[in-house]
Amino acid sequence: MSDSPQHPGGYHQPEEPEGGYERPPTPEPGPVVRPSGRAPEPEGRRPVAAERFRRTTRARSKVIPAERSRGFWRLGTATVFYVVVIGGMADYVEPDVRILAHLAFWVMIGLGFLVALARERRHDWAPRPRWPWLAAALGGAVTAELLILALGSPTIIIAGAVLFGLGAFFLMLVG
């Protein structure tokens, strides 16, 4: 679309040419005879039919309450993903990098816990159990280290691929 006055858009009455032309006169409405016996409309502008149904008061806005999530499945999925990633990279990075990854994971779990607490308070929900957050933080790090010692990175990578493949298959079945 352009800003030129040649194409303003929308519907406009055509402009009259220089010589002009006269529009046919509109007929004057005669007296209105109503079979219902109601009084005729006052002279002047007649109301449009839709005006009878127009709101005179503002509609009330209904507050939709926030729903609580169903369980700790995101926390569990994130923990399993963390264990697979840390276990899969263990043979290829220095132990200091794994320590930093554990610390970053604990910080992320702590931030998620604080967000969950803030949402509970903001929406006046009943408190949920707190132990899954601690179990995910400590259990994820301990499980990753035990799998690294027991199996090694290639086995963890293959097991993680199989596990996530089965999870994707289950999600496709459930829909």
CSV table of N, CA and C in Angstrom, one decimal:
chain,number,residue,atom,x,y,z
A,1,MET,N,0.8,-1.2,0.0
A,1,MET,CA,0.0,0.0,0.0
A,1,MET,C,0.9,1.2,0.0
A,2,SER,N,0.5,2.2,-0.7
A,2,SER,CA,1.2,3.5,-0.7
A,2,SER,C,0.5,4.5,0.1
A,3,ASP,N,1.3,5.6,0.3
A,3,ASP,CA,0.7,6.7,1.1
A,3,ASP,C,0.2,7.8,0.1
A,4,SER,N,0.1,7.5,-1.1
A,4,SER,CA,-0.3,8.5,-2.1
A,4,SER,C,-1.8,8.7,-2.0
A,5,PRO,N,-2.3,9.9,-2.3
A,5,PRO,CA,-3.8,10.1,-2.2
A,5,PRO,C,-4.5,9.5,-3.4
A,6,GLN,N,-3.8,9.0,-4.4
A,6,GLN,CA,-4.5,8.3,-5.5
A,6,GLN,C,-5.1,7.0,-5.1
A,7,HIS,N,-4.5,6.3,-4.2
A,7,HIS,CA,-5.1,5.0,-3.7
A,7,HIS,C,-5.2,5.0,-2.2
A,8,PRO,N,-6.3,5.7,-1.7
A,8,PRO,CA,-6.4,5.8,-0.3
A,8,PRO,C,-6.9,4.5,0.4
A,9,GLY,N,-7.5,3.6,-0.4
A,9,GLY,CA,-8.0,2.4,0.1
A,9,GLY,C,-9.4,2.6,0.7
A,10,GLY,N,-10.1,1.5,0.9
A,10,GLY,CA,-11.5,1.6,1.4
A,10,GLY,C,-12.5,2.0,0.3
A,11,TYR,N,-13.7,2.3,0.7
A,11,TYR,CA,-14.7,2.7,-0.2
A,11,TYR,C,-15.0,4.2,0.0
A,12,HIS,N,-15.0,4.9,-1.1
A,12,HIS,CA,-15.3,6.3,-1.1
A,12,HIS,C,-16.3,6.6,-2.2
A,13,GLN,N,-17.1,7.7,-1.9
A,13,GLN,CA,-18.0,8.1,-3.0
A,13,GLN,C,-17.2,8.6,-4.1
A,14,PRO,N,-17.6,8.3,-5.3
A,14,PRO,CA,-16.8,8.9,-6.5
A,14,PRO,C,-17.0,10.4,-6.5
A,15,GLU,N,-15.9,11.1,-6.9
A,15,GLU,CA,-16.0,12.5,-7.0
A,15,GLU,C,-16.8,13.0,-8.2
A,16,GLU,N,-17.5,14.1,-8.0
A,16,GLU,CA,-18.3,14.6,-9.0
A,16,GLU,C,-17.4,15.3,-10.1
A,17,PRO,N,-17.8,15.1,-11.4
A,17,PRO,CA,-17.0,15.8,-12.4
A,17,PRO,C,-17.2,17.3,-12.4
A,18,GLU,N,-16.4,18.0,-13.1
A,18,GLU,CA,-16.4,19.5,-13.1
A,18,GLU,C,-17.8,20.0,-13.4
A,19,GLY,N,-18.4,19.4,-14.5
A,19,GLY,CA,-19.8,19.9,-14.9
A,19,GLY,C,-20.8,19.5,-13.8
A,20,GLY,N,-20.5,18.5,-13.1
A,20,GLY,CA,-21.4,18.1,-12.0
A,20,GLY,C,-22.6,17.3,-12.6
A,21,TYR,N,-23.2,16.6,-11.7
A,21,TYR,CA,-24.4,16.0,-12.1
A,21,TYR,C,-25.3,16.0,-10.8
A,22,GLU,N,-26.5,15.9,-11.0
A,22,GLU,CA,-27.4,15.9,-9.9
A,22,GLU,C,-27.8,14.5,-9.5
A,23,ARG,N,-27.8,14.3,-8.2
A,23,ARG,CA,-28.2,13.0,-7.7
A,23,ARG,C,-29.8,13.0,-7.7
A,24,PRO,N,-30.3,11.9,-7.9
A,24,PRO,CA,-31.8,11.8,-7.8
A,24,PRO,C,-32.2,12.1,-6.4
A,25,PRO,N,-33.3,12.9,-6.2
A,25,PRO,CA,-33.7,13.2,-4.9
A,25,PRO,C,-34.2,11.9,-4.2
A,26,THR,N,-34.0,11.9,-2.9
A,26,THR,CA,-34.4,10.8,-2.1
A,26,THR,C,-35.9,11.0,-1.7
A,27,PRO,N,-36.7,10.0,-1.8
A,27,PRO,CA,-38.1,10.3,-1.5
A,27,PRO,C,-38.3,10.5,0.0
A,28,GLU,N,-39.2,11.4,0.3
A,28,GLU,CA,-39.5,11.7,1.7
A,28,GLU,C,-40.3,10.5,2.3
A,29,PRO,N,-40.0,10.0,3.4
A,29,PRO,CA,-40.8,8.9,4.0
A,29,PRO,C,-42.1,9.4,4.4
A,30,GLY,N,-43.1,8.6,4.1
A,30,GLY,CA,-44.5,9.0,4.5
A,30,GLY,C,-44.8,8.5,5.9
A,31,PRO,N,-46.0,8.7,6.3
A,31,PRO,CA,-46.3,8.3,7.7
A,31,PRO,C,-46.2,6.8,7.8
A,32,VAL,N,-45.7,6.4,8.9
A,32,VAL,CA,-45.5,5.0,9.2
A,32,VAL,C,-46.8,4.4,9.9
A,33,VAL,N,-47.3,3.4,9.3
A,33,VAL,CA,-48.5,2.7,9.9
A,33,VAL,C,-48.0,1.4,10.4
A,34,ARG,N,-48.2,1.2,11.7
A,34,ARG,CA,-47.7,0.0,12.3
A,34,ARG,C,-48.9,-0.9,12.7
A,35,PRO,N,-48.9,-2.2,12.3
A,35,PRO,CA,-50.0,-3.0,12.7
A,35,PRO,C,-50.0,-3.3,14.1
A,36,SER,N,-48.9,-3.2,14.8
A,36,SER,CA,-48.8,-3.5,16.3
A,36,SER,C,-49.5,-2.5,17.1
A,37,GLY,N,-49.8,-1.3,16.6
A,37,GLY,CA,-50.4,-0.3,17.3
A,37,GLY,C,-49.4,0.6,18.1
A,38,ARG,N,-48.1,0.4,17.9
A,38,ARG,CA,-47.1,1.2,18.6
A,38,ARG,C,-47.1,2.6,18.0
A,39,ALA,N,-46.7,3.5,18.7
A,39,ALA,CA,-46.6,4.9,18.2
A,39,ALA,C,-45.5,5.0,17.1
A,40,PRO,N,-45.7,5.8,16.1
A,40,PRO,CA,-44.7,5.9,15.1
A,40,PRO,C,-43.4,6.5,15.6
A,41,GLU,N,-42.3,6.3,14.9
A,41,GLU,CA,-41.0,6.8,15.3
A,41,GLU,C,-41.1,8.4,15.2
A,42,PRO,N,-40.3,9.1,16.0
A,42,PRO,CA,-40.3,10.5,15.9
A,42,PRO,C,-39.7,10.9,14.6
A,43,GLU,N,-40.0,12.1,14.1
A,43,GLU,CA,-39.5,12.6,12.8
A,43,GLU,C,-38.0,12.7,12.9
A,44,GLY,N,-37.3,12.6,11.8
A,44,GLY,CA,-35.9,12.7,11.8
A,44,GLY,C,-35.3,11.3,11.5
A,45,ARG,N,-34.1,11.1,12.1
A,45,ARG,CA,-33.4,9.8,11.9
A,45,ARG,C,-34.1,8.7,12.6
A,46,ARG,N,-34.3,7.6,11.8
A,46,ARG,CA,-34.8,6.4,12.4
A,46,ARG,C,-33.7,5.5,12.9
A,47,PRO,N,-33.9,4.9,14.1
A,47,PRO,CA,-32.8,4.1,14.6
A,47,PRO,C,-32.5,2.8,13.8
A,48,VAL,N,-31.3,2.5,13.7
A,48,VAL,CA,-30.9,1.2,13.0
A,48,VAL,C,-31.3,0.1,13.9
A,49,ALA,N,-31.7,-1.0,13.3
A,49,ALA,CA,-32.2,-2.2,14.1
A,49,ALA,C,-31.1,-2.6,15.1
A,50,ALA,N,-29.9,-2.5,14.8
A,50,ALA,CA,-28.8,-3.1,15.7
A,50,ALA,C,-28.7,-2.2,16.9
A,51,GLU,N,-29.1,-0.9,16.9
A,51,GLU,CA,-29.0,-0.1,18.1
A,51,GLU,C,-29.8,-0.6,19.2
A,52,ARG,N,-30.9,-1.3,19.0
A,52,ARG,CA,-31.7,-1.8,20.1
A,52,ARG,C,-30.9,-2.9,20.9
A,53,PHE,N,-29.9,-3.5,20.2
A,53,PHE,CA,-29.2,-4.6,20.9
A,53,PHE,C,-27.8,-4.2,21.3
A,54,ARG,N,-27.5,-2.9,21.3
A,54,ARG,CA,-26.2,-2.5,21.7
A,54,ARG,C,-26.1,-2.4,23.2
A,55,ARG,N,-24.9,-2.8,23.7
A,55,ARG,CA,-24.7,-2.8,25.2
A,55,ARG,C,-24.6,-1.3,25.7
A,56,THR,N,-25.2,-1.1,26.8
A,56,THR,CA,-25.1,0.2,27.5
A,56,THR,C,-24.1,0.1,28.6
A,57,THR,N,-23.8,-1.1,29.1
A,57,THR,CA,-22.8,-1.2,30.2
A,57,THR,C,-21.7,-2.1,29.6
A,58,ARG,N,-20.5,-1.9,30.2
A,58,ARG,CA,-19.4,-2.7,29.8
A,58,ARG,C,-19.5,-4.1,30.3
A,59,ALA,N,-19.1,-5.1,29.4
A,59,ALA,CA,-19.1,-6.5,29.8
A,59,ALA,C,-18.1,-6.8,30.9
A,60,ARG,N,-18.5,-7.7,31.8
A,60,ARG,CA,-17.6,-8.0,32.9
A,60,ARG,C,-16.5,-8.9,32.4
A,61,SER,N,-15.3,-8.7,32.8
A,61,SER,CA,-14.2,-9.6,32.4
A,61,SER,C,-14.0,-10.7,33.4
A,62,LYS,N,-14.1,-11.9,33.0
A,62,LYS,CA,-14.0,-13.0,33.9
A,62,LYS,C,-12.5,-13.4,34.1
A,63,VAL,N,-12.1,-13.5,35.3
A,63,VAL,CA,-10.7,-13.9,35.6
A,63,VAL,C,-10.6,-15.4,35.4
A,64,ILE,N,-9.6,-15.8,34.6
A,64,ILE,CA,-9.4,-17.2,34.4
A,64,ILE,C,-8.3,-17.6,35.3
A,65,PRO,N,-8.5,-18.5,36.2
A,65,PRO,CA,-7.5,-18.9,37.2
A,65,PRO,C,-6.4,-19.7,36.5
A,66,ALA,N,-5.2,-19.5,37.0
A,66,ALA,CA,-4.0,-20.3,36.4
A,66,ALA,C,-4.1,-21.7,36.9
A,67,GLU,N,-3.8,-22.6,36.1
A,67,GLU,CA,-3.9,-24.0,36.4
A,67,GLU,C,-2.5,-24.5,36.9
A,68,ARG,N,-2.5,-25.3,37.8
A,68,ARG,CA,-1.2,-25.9,38.3
A,68,ARG,C,-0.8,-27.0,37.4
A,69,SER,N,0.5,-27.2,37.3
A,69,SER,CA,1.0,-28.3,36.4
A,69,SER,C,0.8,-29.6,37.1
A,70,ARG,N,0.7,-30.6,36.3
A,70,ARG,CA,0.4,-31.9,36.8
A,70,ARG,C,1.6,-32.8,37.1
A,71,GLY,N,2.1,-32.7,38.3
A,71,GLY,CA,3.2,-33.5,38.7
A,71,GLY,C,4.6,-32.9,38.4
A,72,PHE,N,5.6,-33.7,38.5
A,72,PHE,CA,7.0,-33.3,38.4
A,72,PHE,C,7.6,-33.9,37.2
A,73,TRP,N,6.9,-34.2,36.1
A,73,TRP,CA,7.4,-34.8,34.9
A,73,TRP,C,8.4,-34.0,34.2
A,74,ARG,N,8.3,-32.7,34.2
A,74,ARG,CA,9.4,-31.9,33.6
A,74,ARG,C,10.7,-31.9,34.4
A,75,LEU,N,10.6,-31.9,35.7
A,75,LEU,CA,11.7,-32.0,36.5
A,75,LEU,C,12.4,-33.3,36.3
A,76,GLY,N,11.7,-34.4,36.2
A,76,GLY,CA,12.2,-35.7,36.0
A,76,GLY,C,12.9,-35.9,34.6
A,77,THR,N,12.2,-35.3,33.6
A,77,THR,CA,12.7,-35.4,32.3
A,77,THR,C,14.0,-34.6,32.1
A,78,ALA,N,14.0,-33.4,32.7
A,78,ALA,CA,15.3,-32.6,32.7
A,78,ALA,C,16.4,-33.3,33.4
A,79,THR,N,16.1,-34.0,34.5
A,79,THR,CA,17.2,-34.7,35.3
A,79,THR,C,17.7,-35.8,34.5
A,80,VAL,N,16.8,-36.6,33.8
A,80,VAL,CA,17.3,-37.7,33.0
A,80,VAL,C,18.1,-37.2,31.8
A,81,PHE,N,17.7,-36.1,31.2
A,81,PHE,CA,18.5,-35.5,30.1
A,81,PHE,C,19.8,-35.1,30.6
A,82,TYR,N,19.9,-34.5,31.8
A,82,TYR,CA,21.2,-34.0,32.3
A,82,TYR,C,22.1,-35.2,32.6
A,83,VAL,N,21.6,-36.3,33.1
A,83,VAL,CA,22.4,-37.5,33.4
A,83,VAL,C,23.0,-38.0,32.1
A,84,VAL,N,22.2,-38.1,31.1
A,84,VAL,CA,22.6,-38.6,29.8
A,84,VAL,C,23.7,-37.7,29.2
A,85,VAL,N,23.5,-36.4,29.2
A,85,VAL,CA,24.5,-35.5,28.6
A,85,VAL,C,25.8,-35.5,29.4
A,86,ILE,N,25.7,-35.4,30.7
A,86,ILE,CA,27.0,-35.4,31.5
A,86,ILE,C,27.7,-36.8,31.4
A,87,GLY,N,26.9,-37.9,31.5
A,87,GLY,CA,27.5,-39.2,31.3
A,87,GLY,C,28.1,-39.4,29.9
A,88,GLY,N,27.4,-38.9,28.9
A,88,GLY,CA,28.0,-39.0,27.6
A,88,GLY,C,29.2,-38.2,27.3
A,89,MET,N,29.4,-37.1,27.9
A,89,MET,CA,30.6,-36.3,27.7
A,89,MET,C,31.7,-36.6,28.6
A,90,ALA,N,31.5,-37.5,29.6
A,90,ALA,CA,32.5,-37.6,30.7
A,90,ALA,C,33.9,-38.1,30.2
A,91,ASP,N,34.0,-39.0,29.2
A,91,ASP,CA,35.3,-39.4,28.7
A,91,ASP,C,36.0,-38.4,27.8
A,92,TYR,N,35.3,-37.4,27.4
A,92,TYR,CA,35.8,-36.4,26.4
A,92,TYR,C,36.2,-35.1,27.0
A,93,VAL,N,35.9,-34.8,28.3
A,93,VAL,CA,36.2,-33.5,28.9
A,93,VAL,C,36.9,-33.8,30.2
A,94,GLU,N,37.5,-32.7,30.8
A,94,GLU,CA,38.2,-32.8,32.0
A,94,GLU,C,37.2,-32.9,33.2
A,95,PRO,N,37.6,-33.5,34.3
A,95,PRO,CA,36.7,-33.6,35.5
A,95,PRO,C,36.2,-32.2,36.0
A,96,ASP,N,37.1,-31.2,35.8
A,96,ASP,CA,36.7,-29.8,36.2
A,96,ASP,C,35.4,-29.3,35.5
A,97,VAL,N,35.3,-29.7,34.2
A,97,VAL,CA,34.1,-29.3,33.4
A,97,VAL,C,32.9,-30.0,34.0
A,98,ARG,N,33.0,-31.2,34.4
A,98,ARG,CA,31.9,-32.0,35.0
A,98,ARG,C,31.5,-31.3,36.3
A,99,ILE,N,32.4,-30.9,37.1
A,99,ILE,CA,32.1,-30.2,38.3
A,99,ILE,C,31.3,-28.9,38.1
A,100,LEU,N,31.8,-28.1,37.1
A,100,LEU,CA,31.1,-26.9,36.7
A,100,LEU,C,29.7,-27.2,36.2
A,101,ALA,N,29.5,-28.3,35.5
A,101,ALA,CA,28.2,-28.7,34.9
A,101,ALA,C,27.3,-29.1,36.1
A,102,HIS,N,27.8,-29.8,37.1
A,102,HIS,CA,27.0,-30.1,38.3
A,102,HIS,C,26.6,-28.9,39.0
A,103,LEU,N,27.5,-27.9,39.2
A,103,LEU,CA,27.1,-26.7,39.8
A,103,LEU,C,26.0,-25.9,39.0
A,104,ALA,N,26.2,-25.9,37.7
A,104,ALA,CA,25.2,-25.2,36.9
A,104,ALA,C,23.9,-25.9,37.0
A,105,PHE,N,23.9,-27.2,37.0
A,105,PHE,CA,22.6,-28.0,37.2
A,105,PHE,C,21.9,-27.7,38.5
A,106,TRP,N,22.7,-27.6,39.6
A,106,TRP,CA,22.2,-27.3,40.9
A,106,TRP,C,21.6,-25.9,40.9
A,107,VAL,N,22.2,-24.9,40.2
A,107,VAL,CA,21.7,-23.6,40.2
A,107,VAL,C,20.4,-23.5,39.4
A,108,MET,N,20.3,-24.3,38.3
A,108,MET,CA,19.1,-24.3,37.5
A,108,MET,C,18.0,-25.0,38.3
A,109,ILE,N,18.3,-26.0,39.0
A,109,ILE,CA,17.2,-26.7,39.9
A,109,ILE,C,16.8,-25.7,40.9
A,110,GLY,N,17.7,-25.0,41.5
A,110,GLY,CA,17.3,-24.0,42.6
A,110,GLY,C,16.5,-22.9,42.0
A,111,LEU,N,16.8,-22.4,40.8
A,111,LEU,CA,16.0,-21.3,40.2
A,111,LEU,C,14.6,-21.9,39.8
A,112,GLY,N,14.5,-23.1,39.4
A,112,GLY,CA,13.2,-23.7,39.1
A,112,GLY,C,12.4,-23.8,40.4
A,113,PHE,N,13.0,-24.2,41.5
A,113,PHE,CA,12.3,-24.3,42.7
A,113,PHE,C,11.8,-23.0,43.2
A,114,LEU,N,12.6,-21.9,43.1
A,114,LEU,CA,12.2,-20.6,43.5
A,114,LEU,C,11.0,-20.1,42.6
A,115,VAL,N,11.0,-20.4,41.3
A,115,VAL,CA,9.9,-20.0,40.5
A,115,VAL,C,8.6,-20.8,40.9
A,116,ALA,N,8.8,-22.1,41.2
A,116,ALA,CA,7.6,-22.8,41.7
A,116,ALA,C,7.0,-22.3,43.0
A,117,LEU,N,7.9,-21.9,43.9
A,117,LEU,CA,7.4,-21.3,45.1
A,117,LEU,C,6.7,-20.0,44.9
A,118,ALA,N,7.3,-19.1,44.0
A,118,ALA,CA,6.7,-17.8,43.7
A,118,ALA,C,5.3,-18.0,43.0
A,119,ARG,N,5.2,-19.0,42.2
A,119,ARG,CA,3.9,-19.3,41.5
A,119,ARG,C,2.8,-19.8,42.6
A,120,GLU,N,3.3,-20.6,43.5
A,120,GLU,CA,2.4,-21.1,44.6
A,120,GLU,C,1.8,-19.9,45.4
A,121,ARG,N,2.7,-19.0,45.7
A,121,ARG,CA,2.3,-17.8,46.5
A,121,ARG,C,1.4,-16.9,45.7
A,122,ARG,N,1.8,-16.7,44.5
A,122,ARG,CA,1.0,-15.7,43.6
A,122,ARG,C,-0.4,-16.2,43.4
A,123,HIS,N,-0.6,-17.5,43.2
A,123,HIS,CA,-1.9,-18.0,42.8
A,123,HIS,C,-2.6,-18.7,44.0
A,124,ASP,N,-2.0,-18.6,45.2
A,124,ASP,CA,-2.6,-19.1,46.4
A,124,ASP,C,-2.9,-20.6,46.3
A,125,TRP,N,-1.9,-21.4,45.8
A,125,TRP,CA,-2.1,-22.8,45.7
A,125,TRP,C,-1.6,-23.4,47.0
A,126,ALA,N,-2.1,-24.6,47.3
A,126,ALA,CA,-1.6,-25.3,48.4
A,126,ALA,C,-0.1,-25.8,48.1
A,127,PRO,N,0.7,-25.8,49.2
A,127,PRO,CA,2.1,-26.1,48.9
A,127,PRO,C,2.3,-27.6,48.5
A,128,ARG,N,3.2,-27.8,47.5
A,128,ARG,CA,3.5,-29.1,47.1
A,128,ARG,C,4.7,-29.7,47.8
A,129,PRO,N,4.9,-31.0,47.7
A,129,PRO,CA,6.1,-31.5,48.3
A,129,PRO,C,7.4,-30.9,47.8
A,130,ARG,N,8.4,-30.7,48.7
A,130,ARG,CA,9.6,-30.1,48.3
A,130,ARG,C,10.7,-31.1,48.0
A,131,TRP,N,10.6,-32.3,48.4
A,131,TRP,CA,11.6,-33.3,48.3
A,131,TRP,C,12.0,-33.6,46.8
A,132,PRO,N,11.1,-33.6,45.8
A,132,PRO,CA,11.5,-33.9,44.5
A,132,PRO,C,12.6,-33.0,43.9
A,133,TRP,N,12.6,-31.7,44.3
A,133,TRP,CA,13.6,-30.8,43.9
A,133,TRP,C,15.0,-31.2,44.4
A,134,LEU,N,15.1,-31.6,45.7
A,134,LEU,CA,16.4,-32.0,46.3
A,134,LEU,C,16.8,-33.3,45.7
A,135,ALA,N,15.8,-34.2,45.5
A,135,ALA,CA,16.1,-35.6,44.9
A,135,ALA,C,16.6,-35.4,43.5
A,136,ALA,N,16.1,-34.5,42.7
A,136,ALA,CA,16.5,-34.3,41.3
A,136,ALA,C,18.0,-33.7,41.3
A,137,ALA,N,18.2,-32.7,42.2
A,137,ALA,CA,19.5,-32.1,42.2
A,137,ALA,C,20.6,-33.1,42.7
A,138,LEU,N,20.4,-33.7,43.8
A,138,LEU,CA,21.5,-34.6,44.3
A,138,LEU,C,21.4,-36.0,43.5
A,139,GLY,N,20.3,-36.5,43.3
A,139,GLY,CA,20.2,-37.8,42.6
A,139,GLY,C,20.7,-37.7,41.2
A,140,GLY,N,20.5,-36.6,40.5
A,140,GLY,CA,21.0,-36.5,39.1
A,140,GLY,C,22.5,-36.5,39.1
A,141,ALA,N,23.1,-35.8,40.0
A,141,ALA,CA,24.6,-35.7,40.0
A,141,ALA,C,25.2,-37.0,40.4
A,142,VAL,N,24.6,-37.7,41.4
A,142,VAL,CA,25.2,-38.9,41.9
A,142,VAL,C,24.9,-40.0,40.9
A,143,THR,N,23.8,-40.1,40.2
A,143,THR,CA,23.5,-41.1,39.2
A,143,THR,C,24.5,-40.9,38.0
A,144,ALA,N,24.7,-39.7,37.6
A,144,ALA,CA,25.6,-39.4,36.5
A,144,ALA,C,27.0,-39.9,36.8
A,145,GLU,N,27.5,-39.6,38.0
A,145,GLU,CA,28.9,-40.1,38.4
A,145,GLU,C,28.9,-41.6,38.5
A,146,LEU,N,27.9,-42.2,39.1
A,146,LEU,CA,27.9,-43.7,39.2
A,146,LEU,C,27.9,-44.4,37.9
A,147,LEU,N,27.1,-43.8,36.9
A,147,LEU,CA,27.0,-44.4,35.6
A,147,LEU,C,28.3,-44.2,34.9
A,148,ILE,N,29.0,-43.1,35.1
A,148,ILE,CA,30.3,-42.9,34.5
A,148,ILE,C,31.3,-43.9,34.9
A,149,LEU,N,31.3,-44.2,36.2
A,149,LEU,CA,32.3,-45.1,36.8
A,149,LEU,C,31.9,-46.6,36.4
A,150,ALA,N,30.6,-46.9,36.3
A,150,ALA,CA,30.2,-48.3,36.1
A,150,ALA,C,30.2,-48.6,34.6
A,151,LEU,N,29.8,-47.7,33.7
A,151,LEU,CA,29.5,-48.1,32.3
A,151,LEU,C,30.5,-47.4,31.3
A,152,GLY,N,30.7,-46.1,31.5
A,152,GLY,CA,31.5,-45.4,30.5
A,152,GLY,C,30.6,-44.6,29.6
A,153,SER,N,31.2,-43.6,28.9
A,153,SER,CA,30.5,-42.7,28.1
A,153,SER,C,29.8,-43.4,26.9
A,154,PRO,N,30.5,-44.2,26.1
A,154,PRO,CA,29.8,-44.8,24.9
A,154,PRO,C,28.5,-45.5,25.3
A,155,THR,N,28.5,-46.3,26.4
A,155,THR,CA,27.4,-47.1,26.8
A,155,THR,C,26.2,-46.1,27.2
A,156,ILE,N,26.6,-45.0,27.9
A,156,ILE,CA,25.6,-44.1,28.4
A,156,ILE,C,25.0,-43.4,27.2
A,157,ILE,N,25.7,-43.1,26.2
A,157,ILE,CA,25.2,-42.4,25.0
A,157,ILE,C,24.2,-43.4,24.3
A,158,ILE,N,24.6,-44.6,24.1
A,158,ILE,CA,23.7,-45.6,23.4
A,158,ILE,C,22.4,-45.8,24.3
A,159,ALA,N,22.6,-45.9,25.6
A,159,ALA,CA,21.4,-46.1,26.5
A,159,ALA,C,20.5,-44.9,26.5
A,160,GLY,N,21.1,-43.7,26.4
A,160,GLY,CA,20.3,-42.5,26.3
A,160,GLY,C,19.5,-42.4,25.0
A,161,ALA,N,20.1,-42.8,23.9
A,161,ALA,CA,19.4,-42.8,22.6
A,161,ALA,C,18.3,-43.7,22.6
A,162,VAL,N,18.5,-44.9,23.2
A,162,VAL,CA,17.4,-45.9,23.3
A,162,VAL,C,16.3,-45.4,24.2
A,163,LEU,N,16.7,-44.8,25.3
A,163,LEU,CA,15.7,-44.3,26.3
A,163,LEU,C,14.8,-43.2,25.7
A,164,PHE,N,15.5,-42.3,25.0
A,164,PHE,CA,14.7,-41.2,24.4
A,164,PHE,C,13.9,-41.6,23.2
A,165,GLY,N,14.4,-42.7,22.5
A,165,GLY,CA,13.6,-43.2,21.4
A,165,GLY,C,12.3,-43.9,22.0
A,166,LEU,N,12.4,-44.6,23.0
A,166,LEU,CA,11.3,-45.2,23.7
A,166,LEU,C,10.3,-44.2,24.2
A,167,GLY,N,10.9,-43.1,24.8
A,167,GLY,CA,10.0,-42.0,25.3
A,167,GLY,C,9.3,-41.3,24.1
A,168,ALA,N,9.9,-41.1,23.0
A,168,ALA,CA,9.3,-40.5,21.9
A,168,ALA,C,8.2,-41.4,21.3
A,169,PHE,N,8.5,-42.7,21.3
A,169,PHE,CA,7.5,-43.7,20.8
A,169,PHE,C,6.2,-43.7,21.7
A,170,PHE,N,6.5,-43.6,23.0
A,170,PHE,CA,5.3,-43.6,24.0
A,170,PHE,C,4.5,-42.3,23.8
A,171,LEU,N,5.2,-41.2,23.6
A,171,LEU,CA,4.5,-39.9,23.4
A,171,LEU,C,3.7,-39.9,22.1
A,172,MET,N,4.2,-40.6,21.1
A,172,MET,CA,3.4,-40.7,19.8
A,172,MET,C,2.2,-41.6,20.0
A,173,LEU,N,2.3,-42.6,20.9
A,173,LEU,CA,1.2,-43.5,21.1
A,173,LEU,C,0.1,-42.7,21.9
A,174,VAL,N,0.5,-42.0,22.9
A,174,VAL,CA,-0.4,-41.3,23.8
A,174,VAL,C,-1.0,-40.1,23.1
A,175,GLY,N,-0.2,-39.4,22.3
A,175,GLY,CA,-0.7,-38.3,21.5
A,175,GLY,C,-0.6,-37.0,22.2
